[in-house]
PDB file of C-alpha atoms in Angstrom:
ATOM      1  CA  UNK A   1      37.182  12.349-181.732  1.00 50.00           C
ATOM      2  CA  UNK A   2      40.659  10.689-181.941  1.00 62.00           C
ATOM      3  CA  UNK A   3      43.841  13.014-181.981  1.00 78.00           C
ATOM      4  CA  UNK A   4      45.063  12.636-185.896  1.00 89.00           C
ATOM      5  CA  UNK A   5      48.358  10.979-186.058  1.00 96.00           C
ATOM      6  CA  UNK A   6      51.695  12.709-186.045  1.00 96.00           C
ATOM      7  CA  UNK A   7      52.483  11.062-189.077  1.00 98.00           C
ATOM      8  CA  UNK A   8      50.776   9.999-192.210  1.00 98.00           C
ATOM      9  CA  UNK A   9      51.934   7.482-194.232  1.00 98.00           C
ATOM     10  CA  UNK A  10      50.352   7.009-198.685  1.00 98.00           C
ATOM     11  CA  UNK A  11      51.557   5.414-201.053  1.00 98.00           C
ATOM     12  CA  UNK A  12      50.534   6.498-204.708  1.00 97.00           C
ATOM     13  CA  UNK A  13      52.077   4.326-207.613  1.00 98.00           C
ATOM     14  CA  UNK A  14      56.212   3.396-206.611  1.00 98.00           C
ATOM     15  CA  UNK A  15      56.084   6.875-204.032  1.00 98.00           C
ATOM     16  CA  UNK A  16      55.458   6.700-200.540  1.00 98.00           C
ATOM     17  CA  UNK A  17      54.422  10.030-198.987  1.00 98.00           C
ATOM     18  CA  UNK A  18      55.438  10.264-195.496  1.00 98.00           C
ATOM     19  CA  UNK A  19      53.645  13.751-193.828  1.00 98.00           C
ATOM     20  CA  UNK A  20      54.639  15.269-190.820  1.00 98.00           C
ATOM     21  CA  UNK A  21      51.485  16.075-189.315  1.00 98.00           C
ATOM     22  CA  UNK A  22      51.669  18.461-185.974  1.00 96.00           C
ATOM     23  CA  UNK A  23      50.716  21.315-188.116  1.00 96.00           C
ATOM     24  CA  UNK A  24      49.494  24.169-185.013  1.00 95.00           C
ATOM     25  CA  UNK A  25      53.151  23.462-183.368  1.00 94.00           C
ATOM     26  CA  UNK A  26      54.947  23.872-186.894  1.00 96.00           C
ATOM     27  CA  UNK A  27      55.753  20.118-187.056  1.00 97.00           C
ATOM     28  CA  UNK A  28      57.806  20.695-183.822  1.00 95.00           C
ATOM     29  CA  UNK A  29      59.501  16.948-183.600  1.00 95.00           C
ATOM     30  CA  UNK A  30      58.489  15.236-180.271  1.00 94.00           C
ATOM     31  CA  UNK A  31      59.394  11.583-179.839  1.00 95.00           C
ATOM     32  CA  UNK A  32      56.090  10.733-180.388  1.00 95.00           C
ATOM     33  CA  UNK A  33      56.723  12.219-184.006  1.00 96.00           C
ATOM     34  CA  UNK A  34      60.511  10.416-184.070  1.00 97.00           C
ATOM     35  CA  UNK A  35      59.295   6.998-183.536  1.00 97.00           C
ATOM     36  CA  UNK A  36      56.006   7.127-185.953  1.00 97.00           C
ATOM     37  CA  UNK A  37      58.710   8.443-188.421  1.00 98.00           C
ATOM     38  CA  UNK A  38      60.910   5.424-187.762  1.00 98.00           C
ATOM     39  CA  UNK A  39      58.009   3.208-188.456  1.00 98.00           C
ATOM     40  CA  UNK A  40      56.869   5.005-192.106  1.00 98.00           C
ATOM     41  CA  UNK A  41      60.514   5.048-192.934  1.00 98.00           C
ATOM     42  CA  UNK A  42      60.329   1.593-192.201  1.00 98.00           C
ATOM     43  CA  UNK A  43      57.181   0.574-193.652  1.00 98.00           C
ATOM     44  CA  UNK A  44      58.469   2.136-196.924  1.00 98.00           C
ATOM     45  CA  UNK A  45      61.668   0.188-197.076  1.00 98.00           C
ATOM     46  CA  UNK A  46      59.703  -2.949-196.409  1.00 98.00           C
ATOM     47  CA  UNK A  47      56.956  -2.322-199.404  1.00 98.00           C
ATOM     48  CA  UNK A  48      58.394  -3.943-202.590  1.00 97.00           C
ATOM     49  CA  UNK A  49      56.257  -1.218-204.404  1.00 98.00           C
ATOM     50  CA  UNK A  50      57.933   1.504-203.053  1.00 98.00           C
ATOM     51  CA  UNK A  51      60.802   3.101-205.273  1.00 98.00           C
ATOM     52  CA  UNK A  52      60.974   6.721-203.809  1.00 98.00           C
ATOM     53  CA  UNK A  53      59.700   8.202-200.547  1.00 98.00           C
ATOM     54  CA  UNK A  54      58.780  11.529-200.223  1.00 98.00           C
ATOM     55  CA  UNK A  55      59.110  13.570-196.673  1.00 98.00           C
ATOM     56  CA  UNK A  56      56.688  16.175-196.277  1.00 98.00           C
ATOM     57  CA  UNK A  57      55.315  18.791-193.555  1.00 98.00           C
ATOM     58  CA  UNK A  58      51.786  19.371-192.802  1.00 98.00           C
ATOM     59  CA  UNK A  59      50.334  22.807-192.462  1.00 97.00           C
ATOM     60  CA  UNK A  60      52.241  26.206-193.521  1.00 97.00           C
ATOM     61  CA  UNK A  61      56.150  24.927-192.289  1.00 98.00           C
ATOM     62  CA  UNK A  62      58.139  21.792-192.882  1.00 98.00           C
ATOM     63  CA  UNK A  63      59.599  22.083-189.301  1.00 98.00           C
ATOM     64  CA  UNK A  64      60.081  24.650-186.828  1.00 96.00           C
ATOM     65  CA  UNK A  65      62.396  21.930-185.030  1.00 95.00           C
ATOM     66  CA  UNK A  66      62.995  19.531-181.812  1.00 95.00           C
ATOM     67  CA  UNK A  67      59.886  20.536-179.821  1.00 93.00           C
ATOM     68  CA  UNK A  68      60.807  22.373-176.771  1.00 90.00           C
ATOM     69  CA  UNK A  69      57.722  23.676-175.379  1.00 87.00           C
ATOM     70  CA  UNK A  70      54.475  22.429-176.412  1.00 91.00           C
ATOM     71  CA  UNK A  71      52.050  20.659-173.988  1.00 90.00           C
ATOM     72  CA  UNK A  72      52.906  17.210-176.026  1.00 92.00           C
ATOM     73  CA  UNK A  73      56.524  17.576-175.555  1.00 92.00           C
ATOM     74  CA  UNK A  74      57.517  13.836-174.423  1.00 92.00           C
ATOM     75  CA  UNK A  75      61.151  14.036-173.538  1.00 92.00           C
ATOM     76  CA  UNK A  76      60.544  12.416-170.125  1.00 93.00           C
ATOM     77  CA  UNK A  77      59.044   9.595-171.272  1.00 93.00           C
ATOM     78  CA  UNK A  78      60.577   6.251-172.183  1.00 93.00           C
ATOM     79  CA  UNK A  79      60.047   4.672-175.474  1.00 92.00           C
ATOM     80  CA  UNK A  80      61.483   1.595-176.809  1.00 92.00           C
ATOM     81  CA  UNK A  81      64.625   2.458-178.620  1.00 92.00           C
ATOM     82  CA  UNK A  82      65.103   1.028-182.129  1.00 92.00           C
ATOM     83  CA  UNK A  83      68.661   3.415-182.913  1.00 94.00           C
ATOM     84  CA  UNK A  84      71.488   2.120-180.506  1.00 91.00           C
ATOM     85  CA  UNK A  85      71.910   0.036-177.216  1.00 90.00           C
ATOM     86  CA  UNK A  86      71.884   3.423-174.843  1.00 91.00           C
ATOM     87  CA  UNK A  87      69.893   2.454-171.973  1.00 93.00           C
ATOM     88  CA  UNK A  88      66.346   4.087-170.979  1.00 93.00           C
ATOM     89  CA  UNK A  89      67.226   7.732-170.511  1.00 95.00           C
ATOM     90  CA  UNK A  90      63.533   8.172-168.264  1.00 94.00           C
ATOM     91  CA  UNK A  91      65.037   7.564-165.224  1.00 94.00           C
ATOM     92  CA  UNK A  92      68.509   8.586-165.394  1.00 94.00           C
ATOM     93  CA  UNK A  93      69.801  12.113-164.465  1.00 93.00           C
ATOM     94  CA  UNK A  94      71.248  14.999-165.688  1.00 92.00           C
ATOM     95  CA  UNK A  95      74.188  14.587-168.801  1.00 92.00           C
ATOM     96  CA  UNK A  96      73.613  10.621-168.489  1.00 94.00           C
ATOM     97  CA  UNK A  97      69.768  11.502-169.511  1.00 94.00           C
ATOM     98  CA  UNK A  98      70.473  13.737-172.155  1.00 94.00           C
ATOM     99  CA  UNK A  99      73.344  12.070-173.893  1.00 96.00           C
ATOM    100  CA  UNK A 100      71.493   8.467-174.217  1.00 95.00           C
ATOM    101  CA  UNK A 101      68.402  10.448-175.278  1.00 95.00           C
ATOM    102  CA  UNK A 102      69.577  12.389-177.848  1.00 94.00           C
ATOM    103  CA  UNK A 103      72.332   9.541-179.058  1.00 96.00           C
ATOM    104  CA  UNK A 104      68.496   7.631-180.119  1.00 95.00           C
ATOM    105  CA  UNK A 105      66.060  10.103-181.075  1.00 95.00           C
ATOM    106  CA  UNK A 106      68.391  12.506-183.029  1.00 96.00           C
ATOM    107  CA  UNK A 107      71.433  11.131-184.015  1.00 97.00           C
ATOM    108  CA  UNK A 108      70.815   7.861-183.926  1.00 97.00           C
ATOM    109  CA  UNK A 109      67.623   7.733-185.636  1.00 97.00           C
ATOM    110  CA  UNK A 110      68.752  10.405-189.059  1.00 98.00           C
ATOM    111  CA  UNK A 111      71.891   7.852-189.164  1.00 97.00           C
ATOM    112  CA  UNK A 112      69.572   5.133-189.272  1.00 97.00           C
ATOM    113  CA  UNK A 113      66.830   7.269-191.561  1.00 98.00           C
ATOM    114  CA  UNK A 114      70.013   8.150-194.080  1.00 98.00           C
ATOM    115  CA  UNK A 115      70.684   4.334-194.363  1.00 97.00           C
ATOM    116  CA  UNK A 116      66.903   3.688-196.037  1.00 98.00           C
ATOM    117  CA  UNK A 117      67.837   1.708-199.167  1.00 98.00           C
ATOM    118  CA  UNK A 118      65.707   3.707-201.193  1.00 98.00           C
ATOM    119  CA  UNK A 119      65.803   7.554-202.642  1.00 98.00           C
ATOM    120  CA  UNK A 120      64.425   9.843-200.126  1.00 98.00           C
ATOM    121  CA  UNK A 121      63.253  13.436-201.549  1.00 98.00           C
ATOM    122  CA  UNK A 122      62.145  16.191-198.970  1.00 98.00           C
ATOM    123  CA  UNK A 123      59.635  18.383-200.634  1.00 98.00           C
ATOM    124  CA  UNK A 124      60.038  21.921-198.364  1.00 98.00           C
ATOM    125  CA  UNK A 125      58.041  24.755-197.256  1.00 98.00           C
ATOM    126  CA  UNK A 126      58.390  27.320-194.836  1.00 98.00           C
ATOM    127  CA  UNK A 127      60.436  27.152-192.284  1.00 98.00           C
ATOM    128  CA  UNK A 128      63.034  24.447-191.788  1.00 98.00           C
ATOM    129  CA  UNK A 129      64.831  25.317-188.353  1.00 98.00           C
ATOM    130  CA  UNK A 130      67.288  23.669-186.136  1.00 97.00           C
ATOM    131  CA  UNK A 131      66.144  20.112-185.864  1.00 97.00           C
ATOM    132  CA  UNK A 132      64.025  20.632-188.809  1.00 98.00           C
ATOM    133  CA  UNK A 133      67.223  20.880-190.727  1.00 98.00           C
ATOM    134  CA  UNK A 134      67.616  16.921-189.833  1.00 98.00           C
ATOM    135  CA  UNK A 135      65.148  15.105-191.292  1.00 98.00           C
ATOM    136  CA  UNK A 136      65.900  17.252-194.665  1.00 98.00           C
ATOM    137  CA  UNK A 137      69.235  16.870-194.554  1.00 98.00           C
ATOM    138  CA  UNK A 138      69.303  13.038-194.288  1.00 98.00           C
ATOM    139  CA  UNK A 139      66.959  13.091-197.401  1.00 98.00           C
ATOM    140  CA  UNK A 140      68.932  12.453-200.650  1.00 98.00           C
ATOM    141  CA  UNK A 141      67.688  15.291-202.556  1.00 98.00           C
ATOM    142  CA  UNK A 142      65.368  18.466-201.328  1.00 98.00           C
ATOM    143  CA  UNK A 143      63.133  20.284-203.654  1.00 98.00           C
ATOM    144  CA  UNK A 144      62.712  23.731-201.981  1.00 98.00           C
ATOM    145  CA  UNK A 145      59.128  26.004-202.311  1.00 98.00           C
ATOM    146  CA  UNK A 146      60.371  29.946-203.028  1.00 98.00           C
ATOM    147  CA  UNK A 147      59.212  30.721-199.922  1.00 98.00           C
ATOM    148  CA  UNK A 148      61.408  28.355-197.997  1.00 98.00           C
ATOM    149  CA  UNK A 149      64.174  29.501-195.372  1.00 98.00           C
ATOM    150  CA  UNK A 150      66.791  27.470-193.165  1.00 98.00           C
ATOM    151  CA  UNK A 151      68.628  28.148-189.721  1.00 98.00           C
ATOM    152  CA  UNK A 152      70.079  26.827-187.365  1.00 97.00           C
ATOM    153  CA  UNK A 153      69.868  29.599-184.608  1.00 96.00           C
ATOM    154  CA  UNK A 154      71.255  26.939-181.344  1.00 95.00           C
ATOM    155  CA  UNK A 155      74.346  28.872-181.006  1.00 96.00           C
ATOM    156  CA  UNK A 156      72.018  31.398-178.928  1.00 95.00           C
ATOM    157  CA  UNK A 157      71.894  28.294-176.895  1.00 93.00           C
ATOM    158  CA  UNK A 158      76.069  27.968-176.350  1.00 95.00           C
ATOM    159  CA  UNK A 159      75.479  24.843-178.704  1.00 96.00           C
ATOM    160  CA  UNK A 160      77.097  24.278-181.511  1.00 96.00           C
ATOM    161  CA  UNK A 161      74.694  22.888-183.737  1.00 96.00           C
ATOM    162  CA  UNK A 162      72.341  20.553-183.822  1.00 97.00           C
ATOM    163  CA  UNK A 163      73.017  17.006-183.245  1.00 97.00           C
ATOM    164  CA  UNK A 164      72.834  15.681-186.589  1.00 98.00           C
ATOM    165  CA  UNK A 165      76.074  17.874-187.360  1.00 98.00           C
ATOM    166  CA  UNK A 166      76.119  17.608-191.105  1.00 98.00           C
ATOM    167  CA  UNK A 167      76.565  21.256-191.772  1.00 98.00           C
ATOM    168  CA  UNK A 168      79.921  20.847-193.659  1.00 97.00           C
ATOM    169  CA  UNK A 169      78.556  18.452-195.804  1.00 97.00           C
ATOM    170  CA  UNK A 170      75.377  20.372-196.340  1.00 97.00           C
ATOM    171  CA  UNK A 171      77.016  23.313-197.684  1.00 97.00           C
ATOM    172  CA  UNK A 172      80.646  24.380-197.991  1.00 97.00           C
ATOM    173  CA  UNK A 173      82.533  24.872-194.248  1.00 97.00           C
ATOM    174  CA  UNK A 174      82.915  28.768-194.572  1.00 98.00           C
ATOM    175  CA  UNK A 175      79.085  29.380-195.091  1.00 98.00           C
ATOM    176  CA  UNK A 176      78.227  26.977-192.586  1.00 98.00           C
ATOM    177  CA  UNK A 177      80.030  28.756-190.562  1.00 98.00           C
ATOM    178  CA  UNK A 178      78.103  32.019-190.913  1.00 98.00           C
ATOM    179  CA  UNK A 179      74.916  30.036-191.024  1.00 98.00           C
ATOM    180  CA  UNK A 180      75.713  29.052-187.359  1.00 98.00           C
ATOM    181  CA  UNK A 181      77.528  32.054-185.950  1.00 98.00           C
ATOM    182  CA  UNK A 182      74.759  34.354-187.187  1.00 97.00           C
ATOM    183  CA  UNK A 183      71.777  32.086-186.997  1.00 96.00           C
ATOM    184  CA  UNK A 184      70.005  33.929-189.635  1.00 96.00           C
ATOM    185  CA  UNK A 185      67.422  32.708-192.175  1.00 97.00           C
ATOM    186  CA  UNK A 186      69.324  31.275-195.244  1.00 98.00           C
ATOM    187  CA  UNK A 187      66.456  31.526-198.130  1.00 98.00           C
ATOM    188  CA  UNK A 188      65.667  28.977-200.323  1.00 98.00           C
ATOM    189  CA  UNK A 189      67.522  30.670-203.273  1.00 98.00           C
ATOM    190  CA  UNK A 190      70.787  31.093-201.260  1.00 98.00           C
ATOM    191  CA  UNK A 191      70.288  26.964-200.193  1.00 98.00           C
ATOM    192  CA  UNK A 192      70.408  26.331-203.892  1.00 98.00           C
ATOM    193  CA  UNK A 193      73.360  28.283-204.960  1.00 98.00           C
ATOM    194  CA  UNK A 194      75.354  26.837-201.932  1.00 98.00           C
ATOM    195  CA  UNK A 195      74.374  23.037-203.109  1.00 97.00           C
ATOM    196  CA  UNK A 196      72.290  22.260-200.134  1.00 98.00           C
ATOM    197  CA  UNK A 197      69.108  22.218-202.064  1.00 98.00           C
ATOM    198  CA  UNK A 198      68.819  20.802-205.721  1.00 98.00           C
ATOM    199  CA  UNK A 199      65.092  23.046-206.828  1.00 98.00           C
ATOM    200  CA  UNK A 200      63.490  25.706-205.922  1.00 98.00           C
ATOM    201  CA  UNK A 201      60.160  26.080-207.228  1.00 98.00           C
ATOM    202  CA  UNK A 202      56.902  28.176-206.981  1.00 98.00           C
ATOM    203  CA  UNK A 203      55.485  27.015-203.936  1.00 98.00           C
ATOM    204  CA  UNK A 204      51.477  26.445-205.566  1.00 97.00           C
ATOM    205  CA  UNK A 205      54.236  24.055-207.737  1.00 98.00           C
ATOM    206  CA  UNK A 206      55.974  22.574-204.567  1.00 98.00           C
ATOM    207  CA  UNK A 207      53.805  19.704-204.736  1.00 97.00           C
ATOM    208  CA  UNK A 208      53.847  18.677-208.188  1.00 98.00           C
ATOM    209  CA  UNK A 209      57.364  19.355-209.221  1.00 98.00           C
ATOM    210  CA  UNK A 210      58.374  16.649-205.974  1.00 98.00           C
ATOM    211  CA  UNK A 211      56.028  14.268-207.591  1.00 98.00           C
ATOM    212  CA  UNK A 212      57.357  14.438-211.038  1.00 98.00           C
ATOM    213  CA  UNK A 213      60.935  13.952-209.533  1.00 98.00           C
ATOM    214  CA  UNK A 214      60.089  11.331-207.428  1.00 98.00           C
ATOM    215  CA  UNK A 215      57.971   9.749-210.607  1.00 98.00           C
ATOM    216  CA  UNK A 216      60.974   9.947-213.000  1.00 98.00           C
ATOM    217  CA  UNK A 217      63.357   8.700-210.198  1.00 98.00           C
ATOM    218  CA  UNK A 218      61.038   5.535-209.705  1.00 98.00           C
ATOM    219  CA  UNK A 219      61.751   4.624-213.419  1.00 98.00           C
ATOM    220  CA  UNK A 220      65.490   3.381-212.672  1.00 98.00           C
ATOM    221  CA  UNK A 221      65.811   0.102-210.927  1.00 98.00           C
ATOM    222  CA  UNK A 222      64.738  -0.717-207.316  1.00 97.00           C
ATOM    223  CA  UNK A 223      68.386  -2.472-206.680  1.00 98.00           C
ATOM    224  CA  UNK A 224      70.431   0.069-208.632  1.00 98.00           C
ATOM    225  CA  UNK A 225      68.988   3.177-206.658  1.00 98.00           C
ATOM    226  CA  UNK A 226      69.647   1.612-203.662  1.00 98.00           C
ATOM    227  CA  UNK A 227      73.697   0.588-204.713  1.00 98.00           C
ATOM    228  CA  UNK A 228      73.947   4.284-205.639  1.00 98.00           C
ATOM    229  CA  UNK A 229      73.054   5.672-202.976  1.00 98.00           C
ATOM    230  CA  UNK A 230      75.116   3.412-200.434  1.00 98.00           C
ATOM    231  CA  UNK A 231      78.375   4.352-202.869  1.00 98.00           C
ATOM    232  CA  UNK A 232      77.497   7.923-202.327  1.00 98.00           C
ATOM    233  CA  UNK A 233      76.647   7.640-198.694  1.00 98.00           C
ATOM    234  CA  UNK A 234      80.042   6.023-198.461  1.00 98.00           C
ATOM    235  CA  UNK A 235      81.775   8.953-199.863  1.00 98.00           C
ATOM    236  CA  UNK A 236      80.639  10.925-197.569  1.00 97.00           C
ATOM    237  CA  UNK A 237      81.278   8.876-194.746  1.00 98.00           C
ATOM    238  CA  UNK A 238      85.117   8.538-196.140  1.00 97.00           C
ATOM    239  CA  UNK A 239      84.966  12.597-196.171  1.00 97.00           C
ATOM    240  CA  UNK A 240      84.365  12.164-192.340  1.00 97.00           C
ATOM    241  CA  UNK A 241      80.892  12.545-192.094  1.00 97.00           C
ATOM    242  CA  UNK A 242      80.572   9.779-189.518  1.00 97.00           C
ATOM    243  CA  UNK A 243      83.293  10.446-186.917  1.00 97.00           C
ATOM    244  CA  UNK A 244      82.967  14.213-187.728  1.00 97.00           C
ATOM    245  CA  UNK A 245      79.461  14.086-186.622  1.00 97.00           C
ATOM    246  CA  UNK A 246      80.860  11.669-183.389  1.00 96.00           C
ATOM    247  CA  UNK A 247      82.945  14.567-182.320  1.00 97.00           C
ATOM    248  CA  UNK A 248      80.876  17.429-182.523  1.00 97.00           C
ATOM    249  CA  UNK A 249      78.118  15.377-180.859  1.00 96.00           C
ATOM    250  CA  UNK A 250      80.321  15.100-177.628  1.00 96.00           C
ATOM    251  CA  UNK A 251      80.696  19.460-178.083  1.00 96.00           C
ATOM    252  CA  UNK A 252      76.866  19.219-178.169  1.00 96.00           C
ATOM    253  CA  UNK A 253      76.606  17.475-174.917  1.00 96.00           C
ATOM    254  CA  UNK A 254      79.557  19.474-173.456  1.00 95.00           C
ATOM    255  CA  UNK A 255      77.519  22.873-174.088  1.00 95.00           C
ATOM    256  CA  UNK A 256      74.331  21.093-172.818  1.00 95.00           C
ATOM    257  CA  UNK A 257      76.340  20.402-169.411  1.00 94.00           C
ATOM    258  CA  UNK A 258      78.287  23.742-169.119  1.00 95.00           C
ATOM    259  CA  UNK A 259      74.619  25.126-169.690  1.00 93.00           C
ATOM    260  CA  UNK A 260      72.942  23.283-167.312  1.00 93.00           C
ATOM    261  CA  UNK A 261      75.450  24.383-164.611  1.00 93.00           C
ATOM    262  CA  UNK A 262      75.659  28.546-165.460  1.00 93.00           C
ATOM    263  CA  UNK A 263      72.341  28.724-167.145  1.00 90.00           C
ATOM    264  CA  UNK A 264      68.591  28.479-165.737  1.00 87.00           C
ATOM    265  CA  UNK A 265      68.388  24.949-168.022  1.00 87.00           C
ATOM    266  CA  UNK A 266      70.905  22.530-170.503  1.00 88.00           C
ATOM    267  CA  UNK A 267      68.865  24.920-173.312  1.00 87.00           C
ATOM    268  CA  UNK A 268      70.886  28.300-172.064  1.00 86.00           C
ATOM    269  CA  UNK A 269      67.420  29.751-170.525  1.00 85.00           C
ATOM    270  CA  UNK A 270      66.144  29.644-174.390  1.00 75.00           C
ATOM    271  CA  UNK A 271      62.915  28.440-174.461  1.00 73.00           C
ATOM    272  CA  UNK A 272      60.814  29.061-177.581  1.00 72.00           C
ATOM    273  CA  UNK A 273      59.578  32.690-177.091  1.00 72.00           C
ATOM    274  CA  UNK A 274      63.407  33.833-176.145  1.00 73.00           C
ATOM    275  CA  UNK A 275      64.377  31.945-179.908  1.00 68.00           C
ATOM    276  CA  UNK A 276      61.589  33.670-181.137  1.00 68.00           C
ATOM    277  CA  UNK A 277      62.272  37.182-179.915  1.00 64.00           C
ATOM    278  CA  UNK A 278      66.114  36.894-181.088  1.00 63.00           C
ATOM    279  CA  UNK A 279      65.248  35.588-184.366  1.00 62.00           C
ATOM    280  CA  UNK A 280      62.814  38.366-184.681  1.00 55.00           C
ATOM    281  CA  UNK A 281      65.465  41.145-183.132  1.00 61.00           C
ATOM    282  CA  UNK A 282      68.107  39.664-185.490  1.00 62.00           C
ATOM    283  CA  UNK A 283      65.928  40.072-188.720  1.00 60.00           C
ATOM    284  CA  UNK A 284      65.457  43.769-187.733  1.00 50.00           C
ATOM    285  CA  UNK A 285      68.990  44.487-187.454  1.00 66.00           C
ATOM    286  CA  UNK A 286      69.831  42.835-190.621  1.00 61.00           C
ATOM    287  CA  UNK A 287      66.641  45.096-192.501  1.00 56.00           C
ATOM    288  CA  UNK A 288      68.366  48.287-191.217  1.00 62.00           C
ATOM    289  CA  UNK A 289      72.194  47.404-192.045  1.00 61.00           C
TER     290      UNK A 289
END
């Protein structure tokens, strides 16, 4: 029987559903998963019935994150970049690896995924963690389910975020600033009185409150939607968004070096049960004071 694809791609009326779809790993984001959502994205800018796209996760969890551990993790492999002129990371070493990796599957494909001339809504569940927080965050709105959470726990890591840096803009500087020096879980409630999420809803409702946004968005005109957002995307960008994110992306790289050289790997020794076991240690403390 052939694997199911990492992605799924439906279109229903003017919404495309784009699905995440590596449900037993939590929708852990190999480049496998990067590149087949570079080509729904795509497909869905390229459909003149499209109006809205929705981005979705399969399974119990929008995204645990960048996949750092499962036996389909593909970060050695080549693939034929679509983001940026780096070269083929596959066969170069160390930093030079890393940095033209990442500067194509991370950054360089949310900058391009942010640029999709049509509304994007992310309809979340569950956990959205670390590089989960990317795809959601280059979505224009994000209806939440109650039962939601967000975190960005790399700090444990010595790195200072993840590489789509948009943490400012996501939420105003001094809470991002506990959201990364504690790493905790930031609950879907506390997301939408900080302005980084615009509903929160039941989560049997998750589902059909998305649609009916997504429906009444699909009502305004294909060009005008499109105009908006690039105005808004602008402002942003003249807010700093663009060179901000250049800068801290050269601190991410930095703490992936210094780690690399003091630590057993460029992740700090933190592979997925260590994250695991200090998200679950920090949860404790924070349930006894």
């Amino acid at each position: 029987m052939p694997e199911a694809p990492v992605v799924l791609y439906e279109r229903r009326g003017p919404v495309a559903y784009v699905t995440m779809n590596r449900p037993r790993c939590r929708n852990a984001q190999n480049s496998a998963m990067t590149y087949a959502l570079d080509d729904a994205f795509y497909r869905a800018a390229d459909d003149p019935e499209v109006k809205v796209v929705v981005l979705a996760g399969a399974g119990e969890h929008f995204s645990a994150g960048h996949d750092i551990g499962t036996p389909e993790r593909d970060a050695h492999l080549p693939f034929e970049r679509r983001a940026g002129l780096w070269w083929d990371h596959s066969d170069r070493p160390g930093a030079e690896s890393r940095f033209a990796r990442e500067s194509e599957v991370y950054l360089g494909m949310c900058r391009r995924w942010r640029e999709l001339p049509k509304p994007v809504i992310a309809s979340v569940h569950g956990a959205c963690v670390a590089g989960g927080l990317m795809p959601a965050w280059v979505c224009d709105l994000i209806v939440a389910s109650e039962d939601a959470f967000f975190a960005d726990p790399v700090v444990r890591m010595g790195i200072p975020g993840v590489e789509y840096f948009a943490h400012p803009w996501a939420m105003p500087p001094r809470i991002a600033k506990e959201f990364l020096y504690t790493g905790d879980r930031m609950p879907a409630r506390r997301a939408y009185g900080v302005g980084m999420v615009n509903r929160v809803v039941e989560r049997a409702r998750l589902t059909q409150e998305t649609d009916r946004l997504a429906l009444r968005i699909a009502e305004m005109p294909g060009f005008g939607l499109a105009l908006t957002k690039r105005a808004v995307n602008q402002a942003e960008d003249l807010q700093g968004l663009h060179t901000g994110m250049d800068s801290v992306f050269g601190l991410h790289h930095l703490a992936h070096a210094h780690d690399a050289e003091t630590a057993a790997d460029s992740l700090g020794g933190m592979d997925v049960s260590a994250m695991k076991g200090a998200a679950i240690g920090a949860a404790m403390k924070e349930a006894n004071g």
